[in-house]
């Protein structure tokens, strides 16, 4: 798999597939029982994402590569829990997502710096749904506040 395709797939798994999995399984899986404090989840996932991006770029053996990516996907599911599950306020969800986007892009910037420009840019583009989710959550928060004011 070329680096650009691999990085795009990795970005889409984090930004589209993981939240879709949480949303589709909310009725059958007790996600609210999984501890997911945002102040722990966000830095832990950013660190995991960085490690997998850097190490995954260097690892060529299949099973270590697969283990890294499975851990990343599990982490991505955990990353989305503060946004999609529970009764956290819209302000917290909005700030969480707006902080997550640029923080997760740092790994892609590393790839660009070391010469994998196509892979880094593919990852950044594939993770744009996180920014779109941040805008959607913020817009909903604004309109809900506006409704309550009237």
PDB file of C-alpha atoms in Angstrom:
ATOM      1  CA  UNK A   1       0.000   0.000   0.000  1.00  0.00           C
ATOM      2  CA  UNK A   2       1.423   3.392  -0.901  1.00  0.00           C
ATOM      3  CA  UNK A   3       2.029   5.842   1.885  1.00  0.00           C
ATOM      4  CA  UNK A   4      -0.634   8.286   0.704  1.00  0.00           C
ATOM      5  CA  UNK A   5      -3.299   5.571   0.528  1.00  0.00           C
ATOM      6  CA  UNK A   6      -2.220   4.162   3.885  1.00  0.00           C
ATOM      7  CA  UNK A   7      -2.286   7.570   5.594  1.00  0.00           C
ATOM      8  CA  UNK A   8      -5.643   8.455   4.022  1.00  0.00           C
ATOM      9  CA  UNK A   9      -7.083   5.142   5.224  1.00  0.00           C
ATOM     10  CA  UNK A  10      -5.667   5.741   8.694  1.00  0.00           C
ATOM     11  CA  UNK A  11      -7.158   9.247   8.790  1.00  0.00           C
ATOM     12  CA  UNK A  12     -10.564   8.048   7.589  1.00  0.00           C
ATOM     13  CA  UNK A  13     -10.573   5.217  10.134  1.00  0.00           C
ATOM     14  CA  UNK A  14     -10.093   7.799  12.883  1.00  0.00           C
ATOM     15  CA  UNK A  15     -12.374  10.537  11.583  1.00  0.00           C
ATOM     16  CA  UNK A  16     -15.206   8.570   9.932  1.00  0.00           C
ATOM     17  CA  UNK A  17     -15.194   4.841  10.699  1.00  0.00           C
ATOM     18  CA  UNK A  18     -14.608   5.053  14.471  1.00  0.00           C
ATOM     19  CA  UNK A  19     -17.395   7.597  15.139  1.00  0.00           C
ATOM     20  CA  UNK A  20     -19.722   5.703  12.798  1.00  0.00           C
ATOM     21  CA  UNK A  21     -19.058   2.522  14.775  1.00  0.00           C
ATOM     22  CA  UNK A  22     -19.881   4.277  18.054  1.00  0.00           C
ATOM     23  CA  UNK A  23     -23.056   5.799  16.615  1.00  0.00           C
ATOM     24  CA  UNK A  24     -24.233   2.534  15.058  1.00  0.00           C
ATOM     25  CA  UNK A  25     -23.655   0.512  18.239  1.00  0.00           C
ATOM     26  CA  UNK A  26     -24.953   3.000  20.850  1.00  0.00           C
ATOM     27  CA  UNK A  27     -28.100   0.962  21.499  1.00  0.00           C
ATOM     28  CA  UNK A  28     -26.342  -2.400  21.793  1.00  0.00           C
ATOM     29  CA  UNK A  29     -23.090  -1.423  23.519  1.00  0.00           C
ATOM     30  CA  UNK A  30     -22.949   0.291  26.910  1.00  0.00           C
ATOM     31  CA  UNK A  31     -20.454   2.936  25.767  1.00  0.00           C
ATOM     32  CA  UNK A  32     -21.413   5.181  28.691  1.00  0.00           C
ATOM     33  CA  UNK A  33     -19.787   2.631  31.019  1.00  0.00           C
ATOM     34  CA  UNK A  34     -16.394   3.118  29.368  1.00  0.00           C
ATOM     35  CA  UNK A  35     -14.485   5.775  31.316  1.00  0.00           C
ATOM     36  CA  UNK A  36     -13.634   8.565  28.885  1.00  0.00           C
ATOM     37  CA  UNK A  37     -12.723  11.783  30.703  1.00  0.00           C
ATOM     38  CA  UNK A  38     -11.878  14.317  27.982  1.00  0.00           C
ATOM     39  CA  UNK A  39      -8.838  15.690  29.832  1.00  0.00           C
ATOM     40  CA  UNK A  40      -7.307  12.215  29.773  1.00  0.00           C
ATOM     41  CA  UNK A  41      -8.621  10.932  26.450  1.00  0.00           C
ATOM     42  CA  UNK A  42      -7.465  13.785  24.221  1.00  0.00           C
ATOM     43  CA  UNK A  43      -3.764  13.897  25.210  1.00  0.00           C
ATOM     44  CA  UNK A  44      -3.573  10.099  25.426  1.00  0.00           C
ATOM     45  CA  UNK A  45      -5.037   9.677  21.947  1.00  0.00           C
ATOM     46  CA  UNK A  46      -2.850  12.421  20.458  1.00  0.00           C
ATOM     47  CA  UNK A  47       0.203  10.633  21.905  1.00  0.00           C
ATOM     48  CA  UNK A  48      -0.977   7.228  20.653  1.00  0.00           C
ATOM     49  CA  UNK A  49      -1.660   8.684  17.219  1.00  0.00           C
ATOM     50  CA  UNK A  50       1.835  10.182  17.086  1.00  0.00           C
ATOM     51  CA  UNK A  51       3.487   6.930  18.146  1.00  0.00           C
ATOM     52  CA  UNK A  52       1.533   4.847  15.629  1.00  0.00           C
ATOM     53  CA  UNK A  53       2.133   7.340  12.822  1.00  0.00           C
ATOM     54  CA  UNK A  54       5.878   7.505  13.422  1.00  0.00           C
ATOM     55  CA  UNK A  55       6.394   3.831  14.312  1.00  0.00           C
ATOM     56  CA  UNK A  56       3.899   2.576  11.755  1.00  0.00           C
ATOM     57  CA  UNK A  57       5.794   4.441   9.080  1.00  0.00           C
ATOM     58  CA  UNK A  58       8.952   2.524  10.006  1.00  0.00           C
ATOM     59  CA  UNK A  59       7.527  -0.925  10.826  1.00  0.00           C
ATOM     60  CA  UNK A  60       7.454  -3.315   7.892  1.00  0.00           C
ATOM     61  CA  UNK A  61       6.552  -6.616   9.591  1.00  0.00           C
ATOM     62  CA  UNK A  62       2.845  -7.355   9.224  1.00  0.00           C
ATOM     63  CA  UNK A  63       1.862  -8.386  12.770  1.00  0.00           C
ATOM     64  CA  UNK A  64       3.499  -5.459  14.605  1.00  0.00           C
ATOM     65  CA  UNK A  65       2.006  -3.131  11.995  1.00  0.00           C
ATOM     66  CA  UNK A  66      -1.422  -4.707  12.466  1.00  0.00           C
ATOM     67  CA  UNK A  67      -1.147  -4.476  16.272  1.00  0.00           C
ATOM     68  CA  UNK A  68      -0.247  -0.777  16.063  1.00  0.00           C
ATOM     69  CA  UNK A  69      -3.193  -0.021  13.823  1.00  0.00           C
ATOM     70  CA  UNK A  70      -5.623  -2.079  15.905  1.00  0.00           C
ATOM     71  CA  UNK A  71      -4.506  -0.128  18.982  1.00  0.00           C
ATOM     72  CA  UNK A  72      -4.963   3.122  17.058  1.00  0.00           C
ATOM     73  CA  UNK A  73      -8.496   2.173  15.989  1.00  0.00           C
ATOM     74  CA  UNK A  74      -9.437   1.186  19.556  1.00  0.00           C
ATOM     75  CA  UNK A  75      -8.003   4.511  20.691  1.00  0.00           C
ATOM     76  CA  UNK A  76     -10.017   6.321  18.009  1.00  0.00           C
ATOM     77  CA  UNK A  77     -13.227   4.762  19.301  1.00  0.00           C
ATOM     78  CA  UNK A  78     -12.257   5.877  22.816  1.00  0.00           C
ATOM     79  CA  UNK A  79     -11.410   9.358  21.425  1.00  0.00           C
ATOM     80  CA  UNK A  80     -14.966   9.805  20.111  1.00  0.00           C
ATOM     81  CA  UNK A  81     -16.750   8.742  23.313  1.00  0.00           C
ATOM     82  CA  UNK A  82     -16.598  12.184  25.021  1.00  0.00           C
ATOM     83  CA  UNK A  83     -18.261  13.681  21.940  1.00  0.00           C
ATOM     84  CA  UNK A  84     -20.868  11.063  21.056  1.00  0.00           C
ATOM     85  CA  UNK A  85     -21.803   9.417  24.374  1.00  0.00           C
ATOM     86  CA  UNK A  86     -22.979  10.864  27.637  1.00  0.00           C
ATOM     87  CA  UNK A  87     -24.347  14.135  28.831  1.00  0.00           C
ATOM     88  CA  UNK A  88     -21.318  16.375  28.368  1.00  0.00           C
ATOM     89  CA  UNK A  89     -22.105  19.937  27.441  1.00  0.00           C
ATOM     90  CA  UNK A  90     -21.886  21.261  23.923  1.00  0.00           C
ATOM     91  CA  UNK A  91     -19.163  23.719  24.931  1.00  0.00           C
ATOM     92  CA  UNK A  92     -16.902  20.909  26.108  1.00  0.00           C
ATOM     93  CA  UNK A  93     -17.538  18.845  22.974  1.00  0.00           C
ATOM     94  CA  UNK A  94     -16.833  21.858  20.772  1.00  0.00           C
ATOM     95  CA  UNK A  95     -13.558  22.795  22.472  1.00  0.00           C
ATOM     96  CA  UNK A  96     -12.487  19.131  22.566  1.00  0.00           C
ATOM     97  CA  UNK A  97     -12.902  18.738  18.807  1.00  0.00           C
ATOM     98  CA  UNK A  98     -11.367  22.111  17.957  1.00  0.00           C
ATOM     99  CA  UNK A  99      -8.291  21.188  20.009  1.00  0.00           C
ATOM    100  CA  UNK A 100      -8.119  17.664  18.600  1.00  0.00           C
ATOM    101  CA  UNK A 101      -7.928  18.612  14.918  1.00  0.00           C
ATOM    102  CA  UNK A 102      -4.651  20.549  14.957  1.00  0.00           C
ATOM    103  CA  UNK A 103      -3.132  18.311  17.637  1.00  0.00           C
ATOM    104  CA  UNK A 104      -3.718  15.198  15.524  1.00  0.00           C
ATOM    105  CA  UNK A 105      -2.384  16.963  12.429  1.00  0.00           C
ATOM    106  CA  UNK A 106       1.020  17.321  14.095  1.00  0.00           C
ATOM    107  CA  UNK A 107       1.808  13.707  13.213  1.00  0.00           C
ATOM    108  CA  UNK A 108       1.012  14.417   9.580  1.00  0.00           C
ATOM    109  CA  UNK A 109       3.257  17.471   9.691  1.00  0.00           C
ATOM    110  CA  UNK A 110       6.042  15.217  10.969  1.00  0.00           C
ATOM    111  CA  UNK A 111       5.564  13.008   7.906  1.00  0.00           C
ATOM    112  CA  UNK A 112       5.796  16.041   5.643  1.00  0.00           C
ATOM    113  CA  UNK A 113       8.991  17.190   7.375  1.00  0.00           C
ATOM    114  CA  UNK A 114      10.676  13.790   6.919  1.00  0.00           C
ATOM    115  CA  UNK A 115       9.813  13.784   3.226  1.00  0.00           C
ATOM    116  CA  UNK A 116       6.515  11.906   2.968  1.00  0.00           C
ATOM    117  CA  UNK A 117       4.604  14.911   1.673  1.00  0.00           C
ATOM    118  CA  UNK A 118       1.872  12.884  -0.066  1.00  0.00           C
ATOM    119  CA  UNK A 119       1.284  10.719   3.017  1.00  0.00           C
ATOM    120  CA  UNK A 120       1.152  13.690   5.380  1.00  0.00           C
ATOM    121  CA  UNK A 121      -1.221  15.663   3.184  1.00  0.00           C
ATOM    122  CA  UNK A 122      -3.424  12.611   2.627  1.00  0.00           C
ATOM    123  CA  UNK A 123      -3.740  12.166   6.392  1.00  0.00           C
ATOM    124  CA  UNK A 124      -4.593  15.843   6.941  1.00  0.00           C
ATOM    125  CA  UNK A 125      -7.292  15.755   4.251  1.00  0.00           C
ATOM    126  CA  UNK A 126      -8.724  12.451   5.511  1.00  0.00           C
ATOM    127  CA  UNK A 127      -9.032  13.855   9.036  1.00  0.00           C
ATOM    128  CA  UNK A 128     -10.984  16.951   7.951  1.00  0.00           C
ATOM    129  CA  UNK A 129     -14.243  15.373   9.218  1.00  0.00           C
ATOM    130  CA  UNK A 130     -13.002  16.088  12.775  1.00  0.00           C
ATOM    131  CA  UNK A 131     -13.018  19.814  11.946  1.00  0.00           C
ATOM    132  CA  UNK A 132     -16.406  19.474  10.283  1.00  0.00           C
ATOM    133  CA  UNK A 133     -17.711  17.718  13.412  1.00  0.00           C
ATOM    134  CA  UNK A 134     -16.353  20.593  15.513  1.00  0.00           C
ATOM    135  CA  UNK A 135     -18.207  23.105  13.364  1.00  0.00           C
ATOM    136  CA  UNK A 136     -21.420  21.025  13.483  1.00  0.00           C
ATOM    137  CA  UNK A 137     -21.267  20.657  17.278  1.00  0.00           C
ATOM    138  CA  UNK A 138     -20.605  24.388  17.675  1.00  0.00           C
ATOM    139  CA  UNK A 139     -23.404  25.338  15.290  1.00  0.00           C
ATOM    140  CA  UNK A 140     -25.845  23.110  17.147  1.00  0.00           C
ATOM    141  CA  UNK A 141     -24.711  24.616  20.455  1.00  0.00           C
ATOM    142  CA  UNK A 142     -25.254  28.151  19.103  1.00  0.00           C
ATOM    143  CA  UNK A 143     -28.706  27.388  17.716  1.00  0.00           C
ATOM    144  CA  UNK A 144     -29.774  25.608  20.934  1.00  0.00           C
ATOM    145  CA  UNK A 145     -28.645  28.599  23.000  1.00  0.00           C
ATOM    146  CA  UNK A 146     -30.477  30.927  20.648  1.00  0.00           C
ATOM    147  CA  UNK A 147     -33.673  28.881  20.954  1.00  0.00           C
ATOM    148  CA  UNK A 148     -33.459  28.915  24.750  1.00  0.00           C
ATOM    149  CA  UNK A 149     -32.993  32.698  24.732  1.00  0.00           C
ATOM    150  CA  UNK A 150     -36.288  33.164  22.912  1.00  0.00           C
TER     151      UNK A 150
END
